[in-house]
Amino acid sequence: MLDILKPHQPNALEFCQVLALVGEDYHVTLTVIEMDEETATTEVVIEAKNIDFDAICAAITSVSGSVHSIDFVEVQNDTQQK
């Protein structure tokens, strides 16, 4: 879960679409936590097999957002031992 500060534009749907396009199987959920006159504090969850964090950060920056913190991480090791 990422704590992201974003401007009002793009709206939440457009913002999520930008993030979902980063990976072919990305599922993006956004919850608005707080709003002021110019920005929204959001919690964003991205689910996928392989998440490219640097590409996600670049996409967020490209729409004038910023990652404030990583608040929750879940990782599963799916490699098979021989």
PDB file of C-alpha atoms in Angstrom:
ATOM      1  CA  MET A   1       0.000   0.000   0.000  1.00  0.00           C
ATOM      2  CA  LEU A   2       1.400   3.337  -1.053  1.00  0.00           C
ATOM      3  CA  ASP A   3       0.600   6.675   0.566  1.00  0.00           C
ATOM      4  CA  ILE A   4       0.460   9.029  -2.426  1.00  0.00           C
ATOM      5  CA  LEU A   5      -0.186  12.763  -2.625  1.00  0.00           C
ATOM      6  CA  LYS A   6      -1.802  13.644  -5.956  1.00  0.00           C
ATOM      7  CA  PRO A   7      -3.282  16.786  -7.477  1.00  0.00           C
ATOM      8  CA  HIS A   8      -7.042  16.852  -8.147  1.00  0.00           C
ATOM      9  CA  GLN A   9      -6.301  16.410 -11.856  1.00  0.00           C
ATOM     10  CA  PRO A  10      -5.987  13.801 -13.167  1.00  0.00           C
ATOM     11  CA  ASN A  11      -8.996  12.456 -11.288  1.00  0.00           C
ATOM     12  CA  ALA A  12      -8.805   9.180  -9.357  1.00  0.00           C
ATOM     13  CA  LEU A  13      -9.965   7.040 -12.285  1.00  0.00           C
ATOM     14  CA  GLU A  14      -7.472   8.556 -14.726  1.00  0.00           C
ATOM     15  CA  PHE A  15      -4.696   8.311 -12.116  1.00  0.00           C
ATOM     16  CA  CYS A  16      -5.391   4.591 -11.605  1.00  0.00           C
ATOM     17  CA  GLN A  17      -5.499   3.992 -15.357  1.00  0.00           C
ATOM     18  CA  VAL A  18      -2.018   5.515 -15.714  1.00  0.00           C
ATOM     19  CA  LEU A  19      -0.710   3.169 -13.003  1.00  0.00           C
ATOM     20  CA  ALA A  20      -2.492   0.112 -14.413  1.00  0.00           C
ATOM     21  CA  LEU A  21      -0.833   0.657 -17.801  1.00  0.00           C
ATOM     22  CA  VAL A  22       2.628   0.223 -16.249  1.00  0.00           C
ATOM     23  CA  GLY A  23       2.257  -3.582 -16.153  1.00  0.00           C
ATOM     24  CA  GLU A  24       0.124  -5.963 -18.157  1.00  0.00           C
ATOM     25  CA  ASP A  25      -1.537  -7.569 -15.117  1.00  0.00           C
ATOM     26  CA  TYR A  26      -1.645  -4.594 -12.720  1.00  0.00           C
ATOM     27  CA  HIS A  27      -4.792  -4.270 -10.609  1.00  0.00           C
ATOM     28  CA  VAL A  28      -4.959  -0.818  -8.974  1.00  0.00           C
ATOM     29  CA  THR A  29      -7.197   0.323  -6.110  1.00  0.00           C
ATOM     30  CA  LEU A  30      -7.247   3.911  -4.830  1.00  0.00           C
ATOM     31  CA  THR A  31      -8.854   5.253  -1.648  1.00  0.00           C
ATOM     32  CA  VAL A  32      -9.002   8.990  -0.973  1.00  0.00           C
ATOM     33  CA  ILE A  33      -8.022   9.611   2.660  1.00  0.00           C
ATOM     34  CA  GLU A  34      -8.055  13.411   2.759  1.00  0.00           C
ATOM     35  CA  MET A  35      -8.572  16.320   0.373  1.00  0.00           C
ATOM     36  CA  ASP A  36      -7.595  19.959   0.489  1.00  0.00           C
ATOM     37  CA  GLU A  37      -7.973  22.750  -2.069  1.00  0.00           C
ATOM     38  CA  GLU A  38      -5.286  21.451  -4.442  1.00  0.00           C
ATOM     39  CA  THR A  39      -4.359  17.871  -3.535  1.00  0.00           C
ATOM     40  CA  ALA A  40      -5.674  14.536  -2.343  1.00  0.00           C
ATOM     41  CA  THR A  41      -3.925  12.163   0.043  1.00  0.00           C
ATOM     42  CA  THR A  42      -4.571   8.648  -1.202  1.00  0.00           C
ATOM     43  CA  GLU A  43      -3.832   5.034  -0.383  1.00  0.00           C
ATOM     44  CA  VAL A  44      -3.048   3.025  -3.495  1.00  0.00           C
ATOM     45  CA  VAL A  45      -2.823  -0.749  -3.664  1.00  0.00           C
ATOM     46  CA  ILE A  46      -1.240  -2.358  -6.722  1.00  0.00           C
ATOM     47  CA  GLU A  47      -1.504  -6.107  -7.200  1.00  0.00           C
ATOM     48  CA  ALA A  48       0.435  -8.043  -9.837  1.00  0.00           C
ATOM     49  CA  LYS A  49       2.791 -10.980 -10.223  1.00  0.00           C
ATOM     50  CA  ASN A  50       5.828  -8.745 -10.700  1.00  0.00           C
ATOM     51  CA  ILE A  51       5.646  -5.091  -9.715  1.00  0.00           C
ATOM     52  CA  ASP A  52       8.221  -2.704 -11.148  1.00  0.00           C
ATOM     53  CA  PHE A  53       8.430  -0.166  -8.318  1.00  0.00           C
ATOM     54  CA  ASP A  54      10.695   2.232 -10.228  1.00  0.00           C
ATOM     55  CA  ALA A  55       8.266   2.275 -13.171  1.00  0.00           C
ATOM     56  CA  ILE A  56       5.345   2.856 -10.783  1.00  0.00           C
ATOM     57  CA  CYS A  57       7.177   5.807  -9.191  1.00  0.00           C
ATOM     58  CA  ALA A  58       7.945   7.230 -12.642  1.00  0.00           C
ATOM     59  CA  ALA A  59       4.267   6.942 -13.636  1.00  0.00           C
ATOM     60  CA  ILE A  60       3.179   8.661 -10.412  1.00  0.00           C
ATOM     61  CA  THR A  61       5.656  11.487 -11.004  1.00  0.00           C
ATOM     62  CA  SER A  62       4.514  11.827 -14.638  1.00  0.00           C
ATOM     63  CA  VAL A  63       1.047  12.872 -13.414  1.00  0.00           C
ATOM     64  CA  SER A  64       2.458  15.205 -10.716  1.00  0.00           C
ATOM     65  CA  GLY A  65       1.967  12.812  -7.805  1.00  0.00           C
ATOM     66  CA  SER A  66       4.477  11.846  -5.129  1.00  0.00           C
ATOM     67  CA  VAL A  67       4.958   8.754  -2.988  1.00  0.00           C
ATOM     68  CA  HIS A  68       5.020   9.726   0.681  1.00  0.00           C
ATOM     69  CA  SER A  69       5.528   6.239   2.081  1.00  0.00           C
ATOM     70  CA  ILE A  70       5.150   2.514   1.588  1.00  0.00           C
ATOM     71  CA  ASP A  71       2.664   1.573   4.308  1.00  0.00           C
ATOM     72  CA  PHE A  72       2.078  -2.131   3.686  1.00  0.00           C
ATOM     73  CA  VAL A  73       3.898  -4.828   1.709  1.00  0.00           C
ATOM     74  CA  GLU A  74       3.022  -8.451   1.081  1.00  0.00           C
ATOM     75  CA  VAL A  75       5.495 -10.691  -0.754  1.00  0.00           C
ATOM     76  CA  GLN A  76       5.163 -14.335  -1.656  1.00  0.00           C
ATOM     77  CA  ASN A  77       8.073 -16.480  -2.776  1.00  0.00           C
ATOM     78  CA  ASP A  78       6.762 -18.707  -5.541  1.00  0.00           C
ATOM     79  CA  THR A  79      10.046 -20.214  -6.683  1.00  0.00           C
ATOM     80  CA  GLN A  80      10.167 -23.971  -6.558  1.00  0.00           C
ATOM     81  CA  GLN A  81      13.059 -25.593  -4.737  1.00  0.00           C
ATOM     82  CA  LYS A  82      14.729 -28.533  -6.477  1.00  0.00           C
TER      83      LYS A  82
END
